[in-house]
Tab-separated table of C-alpha atoms in Angstrom:
chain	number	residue	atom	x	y	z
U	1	UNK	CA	81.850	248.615	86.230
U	2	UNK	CA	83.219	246.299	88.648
U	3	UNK	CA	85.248	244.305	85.990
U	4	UNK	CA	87.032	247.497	84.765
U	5	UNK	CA	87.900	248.971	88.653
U	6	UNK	CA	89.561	245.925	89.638
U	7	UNK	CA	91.139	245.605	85.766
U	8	UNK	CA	92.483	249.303	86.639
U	9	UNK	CA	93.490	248.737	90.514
U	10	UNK	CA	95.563	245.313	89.437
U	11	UNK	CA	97.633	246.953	87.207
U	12	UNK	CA	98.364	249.538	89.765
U	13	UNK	CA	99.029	247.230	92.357
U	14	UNK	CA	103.024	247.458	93.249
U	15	UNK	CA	103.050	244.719	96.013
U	16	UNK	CA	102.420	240.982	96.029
U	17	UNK	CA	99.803	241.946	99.463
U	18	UNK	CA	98.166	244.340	97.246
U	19	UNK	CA	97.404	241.573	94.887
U	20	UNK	CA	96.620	239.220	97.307
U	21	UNK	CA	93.557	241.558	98.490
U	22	UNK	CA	92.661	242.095	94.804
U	23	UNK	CA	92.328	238.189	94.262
U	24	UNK	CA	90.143	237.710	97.514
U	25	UNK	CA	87.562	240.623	97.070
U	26	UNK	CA	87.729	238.920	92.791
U	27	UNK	CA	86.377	235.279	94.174
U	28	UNK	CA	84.290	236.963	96.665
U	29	UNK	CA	82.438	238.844	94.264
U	30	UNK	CA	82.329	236.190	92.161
U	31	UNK	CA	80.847	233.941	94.722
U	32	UNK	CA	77.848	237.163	95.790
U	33	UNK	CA	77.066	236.804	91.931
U	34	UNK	CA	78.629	240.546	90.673
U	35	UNK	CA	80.851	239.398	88.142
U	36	UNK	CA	80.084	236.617	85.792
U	37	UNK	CA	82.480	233.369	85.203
U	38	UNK	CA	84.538	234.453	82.380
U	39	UNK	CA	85.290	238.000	83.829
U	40	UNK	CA	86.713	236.209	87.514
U	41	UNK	CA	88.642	233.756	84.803
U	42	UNK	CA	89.947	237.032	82.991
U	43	UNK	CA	91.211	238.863	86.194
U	44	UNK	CA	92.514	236.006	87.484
U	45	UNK	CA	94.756	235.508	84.450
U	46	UNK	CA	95.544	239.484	84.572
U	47	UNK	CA	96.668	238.903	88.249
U	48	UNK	CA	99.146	236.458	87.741
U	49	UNK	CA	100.604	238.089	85.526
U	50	UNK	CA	100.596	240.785	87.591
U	51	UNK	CA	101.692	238.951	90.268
U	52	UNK	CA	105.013	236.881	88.101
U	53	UNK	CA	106.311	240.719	86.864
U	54	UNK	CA	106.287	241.887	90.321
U	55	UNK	CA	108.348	239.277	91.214
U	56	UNK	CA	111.051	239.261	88.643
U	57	UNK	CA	111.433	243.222	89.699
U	58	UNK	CA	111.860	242.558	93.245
U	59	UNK	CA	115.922	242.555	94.270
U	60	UNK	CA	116.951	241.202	97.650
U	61	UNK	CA	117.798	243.521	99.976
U	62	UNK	CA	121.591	242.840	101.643
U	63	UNK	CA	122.522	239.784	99.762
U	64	UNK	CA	125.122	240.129	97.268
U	65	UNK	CA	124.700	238.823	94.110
U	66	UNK	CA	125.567	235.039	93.896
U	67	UNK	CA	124.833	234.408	97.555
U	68	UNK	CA	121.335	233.130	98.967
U	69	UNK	CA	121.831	233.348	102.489
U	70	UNK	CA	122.353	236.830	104.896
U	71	UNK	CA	124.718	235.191	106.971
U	72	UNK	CA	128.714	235.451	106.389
U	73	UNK	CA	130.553	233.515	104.760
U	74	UNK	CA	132.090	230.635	106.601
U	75	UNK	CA	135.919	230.996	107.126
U	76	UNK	CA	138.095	228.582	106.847
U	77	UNK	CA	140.030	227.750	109.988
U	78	UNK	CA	143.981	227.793	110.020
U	79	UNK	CA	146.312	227.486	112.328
U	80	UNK	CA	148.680	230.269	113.158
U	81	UNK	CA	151.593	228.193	113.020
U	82	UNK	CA	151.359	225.216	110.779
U	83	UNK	CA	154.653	223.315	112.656
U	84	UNK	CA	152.815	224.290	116.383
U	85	UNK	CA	149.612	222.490	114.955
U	86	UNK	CA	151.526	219.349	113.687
U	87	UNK	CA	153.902	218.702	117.004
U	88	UNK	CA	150.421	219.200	118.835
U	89	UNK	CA	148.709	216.343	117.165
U	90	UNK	CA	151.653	214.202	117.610
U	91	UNK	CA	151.626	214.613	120.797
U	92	UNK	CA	148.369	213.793	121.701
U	93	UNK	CA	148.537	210.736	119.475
U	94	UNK	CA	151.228	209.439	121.004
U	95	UNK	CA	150.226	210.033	123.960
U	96	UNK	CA	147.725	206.926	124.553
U	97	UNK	CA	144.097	208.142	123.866
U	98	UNK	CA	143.012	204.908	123.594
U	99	UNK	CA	143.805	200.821	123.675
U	100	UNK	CA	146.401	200.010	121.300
U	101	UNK	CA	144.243	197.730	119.957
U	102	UNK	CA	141.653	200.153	118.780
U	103	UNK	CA	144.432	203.280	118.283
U	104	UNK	CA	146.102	200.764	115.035
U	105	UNK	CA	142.756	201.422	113.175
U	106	UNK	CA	143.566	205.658	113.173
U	107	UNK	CA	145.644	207.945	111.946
U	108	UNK	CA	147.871	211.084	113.718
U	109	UNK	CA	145.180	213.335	113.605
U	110	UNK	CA	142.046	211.127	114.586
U	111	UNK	CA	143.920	209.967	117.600
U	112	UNK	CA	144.579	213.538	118.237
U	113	UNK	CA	140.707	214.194	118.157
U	114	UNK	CA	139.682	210.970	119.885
U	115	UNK	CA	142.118	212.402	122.426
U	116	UNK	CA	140.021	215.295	123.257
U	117	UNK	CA	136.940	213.296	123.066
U	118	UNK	CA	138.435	210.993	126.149
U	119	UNK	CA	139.481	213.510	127.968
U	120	UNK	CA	136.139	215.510	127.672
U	121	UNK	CA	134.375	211.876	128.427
U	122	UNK	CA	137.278	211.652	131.579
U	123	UNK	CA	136.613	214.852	133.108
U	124	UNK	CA	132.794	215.864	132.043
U	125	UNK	CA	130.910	212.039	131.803
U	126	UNK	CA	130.387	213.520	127.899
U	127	UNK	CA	131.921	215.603	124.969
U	128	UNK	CA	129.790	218.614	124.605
U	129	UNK	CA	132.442	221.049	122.325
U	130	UNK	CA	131.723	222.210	118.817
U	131	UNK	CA	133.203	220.553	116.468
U	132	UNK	CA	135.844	223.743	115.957
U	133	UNK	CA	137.157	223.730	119.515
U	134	UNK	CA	137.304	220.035	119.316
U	135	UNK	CA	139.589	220.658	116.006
U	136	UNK	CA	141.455	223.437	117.444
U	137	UNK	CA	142.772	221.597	120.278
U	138	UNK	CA	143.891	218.570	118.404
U	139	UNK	CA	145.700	220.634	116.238
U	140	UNK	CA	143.454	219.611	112.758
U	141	UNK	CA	141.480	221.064	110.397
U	142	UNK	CA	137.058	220.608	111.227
U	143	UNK	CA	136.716	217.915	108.353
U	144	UNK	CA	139.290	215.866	109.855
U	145	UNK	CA	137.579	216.164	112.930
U	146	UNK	CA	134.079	215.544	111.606
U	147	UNK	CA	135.575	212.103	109.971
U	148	UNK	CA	137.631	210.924	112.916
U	149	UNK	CA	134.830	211.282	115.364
U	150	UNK	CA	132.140	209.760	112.395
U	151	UNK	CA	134.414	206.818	112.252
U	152	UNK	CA	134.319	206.060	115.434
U	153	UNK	CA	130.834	206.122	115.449
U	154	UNK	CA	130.975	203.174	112.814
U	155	UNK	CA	132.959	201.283	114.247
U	156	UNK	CA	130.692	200.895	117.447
U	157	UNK	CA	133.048	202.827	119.755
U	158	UNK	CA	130.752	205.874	120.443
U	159	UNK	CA	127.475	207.786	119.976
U	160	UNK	CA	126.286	211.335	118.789
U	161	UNK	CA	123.286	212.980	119.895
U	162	UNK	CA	122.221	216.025	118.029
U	163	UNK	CA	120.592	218.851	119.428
U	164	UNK	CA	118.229	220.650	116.369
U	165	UNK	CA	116.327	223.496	117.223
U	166	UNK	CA	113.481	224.537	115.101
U	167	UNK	CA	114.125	228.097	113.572
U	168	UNK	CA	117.396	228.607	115.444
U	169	UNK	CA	120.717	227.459	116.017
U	170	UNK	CA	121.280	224.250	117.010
U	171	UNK	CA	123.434	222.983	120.296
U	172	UNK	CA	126.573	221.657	119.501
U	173	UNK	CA	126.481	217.950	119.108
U	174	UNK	CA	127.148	215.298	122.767
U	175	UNK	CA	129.404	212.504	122.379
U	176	UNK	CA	129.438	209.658	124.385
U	177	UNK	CA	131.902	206.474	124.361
U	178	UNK	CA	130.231	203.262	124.805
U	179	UNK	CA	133.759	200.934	124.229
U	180	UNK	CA	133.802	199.154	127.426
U	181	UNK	CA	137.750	198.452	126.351
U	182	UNK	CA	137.955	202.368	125.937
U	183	UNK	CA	136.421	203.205	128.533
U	184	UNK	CA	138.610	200.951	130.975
U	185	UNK	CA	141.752	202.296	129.380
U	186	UNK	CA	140.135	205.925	130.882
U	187	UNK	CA	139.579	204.158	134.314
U	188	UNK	CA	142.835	203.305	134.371
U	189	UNK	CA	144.244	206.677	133.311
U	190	UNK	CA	145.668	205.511	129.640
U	191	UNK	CA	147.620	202.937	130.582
U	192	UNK	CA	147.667	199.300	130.393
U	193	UNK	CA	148.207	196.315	132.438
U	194	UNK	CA	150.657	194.314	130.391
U	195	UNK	CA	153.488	196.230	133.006
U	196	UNK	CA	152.572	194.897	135.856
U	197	UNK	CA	152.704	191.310	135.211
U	198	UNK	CA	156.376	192.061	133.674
U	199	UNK	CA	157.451	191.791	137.234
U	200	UNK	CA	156.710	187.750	137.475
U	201	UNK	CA	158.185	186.884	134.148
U	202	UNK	CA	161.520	186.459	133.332
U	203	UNK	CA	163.408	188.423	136.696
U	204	UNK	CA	164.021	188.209	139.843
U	205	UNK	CA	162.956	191.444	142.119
U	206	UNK	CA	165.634	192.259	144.525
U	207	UNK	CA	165.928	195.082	147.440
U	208	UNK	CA	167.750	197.015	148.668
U	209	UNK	CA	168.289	195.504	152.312
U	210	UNK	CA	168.840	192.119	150.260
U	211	UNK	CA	172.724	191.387	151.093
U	212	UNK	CA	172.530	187.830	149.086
U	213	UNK	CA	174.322	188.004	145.552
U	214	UNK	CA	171.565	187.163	142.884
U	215	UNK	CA	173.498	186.388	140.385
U	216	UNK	CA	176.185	184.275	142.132
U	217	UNK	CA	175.687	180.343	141.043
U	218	UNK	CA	178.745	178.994	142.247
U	219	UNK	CA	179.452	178.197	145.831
U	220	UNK	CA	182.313	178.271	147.311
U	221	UNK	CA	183.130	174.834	149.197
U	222	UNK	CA	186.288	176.090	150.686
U	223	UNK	CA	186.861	177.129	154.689
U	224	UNK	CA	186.555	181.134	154.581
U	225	UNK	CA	190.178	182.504	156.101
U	226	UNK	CA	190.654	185.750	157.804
U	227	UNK	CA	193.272	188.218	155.915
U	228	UNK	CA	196.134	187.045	157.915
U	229	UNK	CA	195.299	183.236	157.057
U	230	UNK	CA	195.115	184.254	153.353
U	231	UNK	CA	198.259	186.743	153.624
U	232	UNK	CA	200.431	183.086	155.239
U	233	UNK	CA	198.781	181.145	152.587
U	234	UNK	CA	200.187	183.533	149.731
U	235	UNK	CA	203.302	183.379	151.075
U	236	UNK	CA	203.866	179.787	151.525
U	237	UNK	CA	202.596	179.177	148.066
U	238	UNK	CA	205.112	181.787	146.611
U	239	UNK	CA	208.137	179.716	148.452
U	240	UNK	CA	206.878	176.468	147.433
U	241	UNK	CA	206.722	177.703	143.859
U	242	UNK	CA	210.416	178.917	143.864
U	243	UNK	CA	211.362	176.026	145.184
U	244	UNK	CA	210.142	174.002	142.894
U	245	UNK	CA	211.959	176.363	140.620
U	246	UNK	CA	215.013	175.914	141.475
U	247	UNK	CA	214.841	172.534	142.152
U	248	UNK	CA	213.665	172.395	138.404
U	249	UNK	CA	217.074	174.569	137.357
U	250	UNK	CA	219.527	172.194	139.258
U	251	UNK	CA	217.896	169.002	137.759
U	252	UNK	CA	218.265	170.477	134.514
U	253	UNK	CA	222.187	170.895	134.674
């Protein structure tokens, strides 16, 4: 009697929960002694394949076909204007994010990102932007921003903490430089000392209030003559020279 009720209520079972019950009161009997060994074995088998039909009929609710997640898909992000994006990047790149010493080992766009990065690390102690804005304001794509930032991890001149979450969405990731060079150049607000010792090689600094002549190298040995001395010097010269002259002429005839 008991073998044929729960033969008849599996096979009218319509949810996996139902058949969940079914299996539990099956083993308990079993274990009181009401059914023997072969009949638990027998529903057993019945109820899994009970159990493997309802799940080939049961169609996910909200998830179009192809897709195994509820969540949108992810878009891609573009910039509105493709030539804005580019003379962005450029700009930050060339604008000193970093020693040059360490900036030769990146391209445009990772100097672009590391740019943000530094000036996140300048102003906050730490980078704490998704990856997107961090993309967005360099003017490059999020993969290009994912690889600049990983490859500066490798090469020692920064570190990544991620912040997981169990069952939820995770914080976005903090980056911190560790480059003492790097972090110098931000101390010194991108720029490097090489100019200042410019000043004690190769020139001469002179001011304004200096009346000396720099560049003169000659000296002039003569006695200094006011403009009347030079004006009676001019003229005696010119008379001695036509003199001369026409003393020249008459000796010639």
């Amino acid at each position: 009697m008991f073998h044929a009720t729960m033969r008849s209520a599996i096979d009218g079972a319509r949810t996996l929960a139902q058949l969940d019950d079914l299996s539990r009161t099956i083993w308990q009997a079993h274990a009181a002694e009401t059914v023997t060994d072969s009949e638990a074995q027998g529903l057993a088998e019945t109820l899994h394949t009970r159990r493997s039909a309802i799940r080939e009929a049961v169609v996910p609710v909200g998830i179009p076909l192809g897709r195994v997640t509820l969540f949108p898909p992810k878009r891609l992000q573009r910039a509105p204007e493709r030539s804005v994006a580019i003379e962005r990047r450029r700009r930050l790149a060339c604008s000193g994010p970093m020693p040059p010493a360490l900036a030769s080992r990146f391209t445009t766009g990772q100097l672009a990102v590391l740019r943000i990065v530094g000036d996140e690390m300048a102003r906050n102690g730490a980078c704490g932007l998704c990856i997107d804005a961090i993309a967005a304001r360099a003017g490059v794509c999020r993969r290009l921003a994912q690889a600049a930032i990983r490859l500066a991890e490798g090469d020692g001149l920064l570190t990544i903490q991620e912040r997981r979450h169990q069952g939820r969405k995770s914080d976005p990731n903090v980056v911190r430089i560790i480059s003492r060079e790097w972090l110098q150049w931000l101390r010194r607000g991108g720029r490097s000392a090489a100019p200042a010792l410019l000043g004690s090689i190769g020139c001469k600094r002179t001011h304004p209030t200096d009346r000396g002549d720099p560049q003169r190298r000659v000296v002039d040995g003569e006695s200094k003559k006011g403009c009347r001395g030079a004006a009676g010097d001019l003229n005696q010269s010119d008379r001695t020279r036509i003199r001369a002259g026409g003393g020249g002429g008459r000796a010639m005839r």
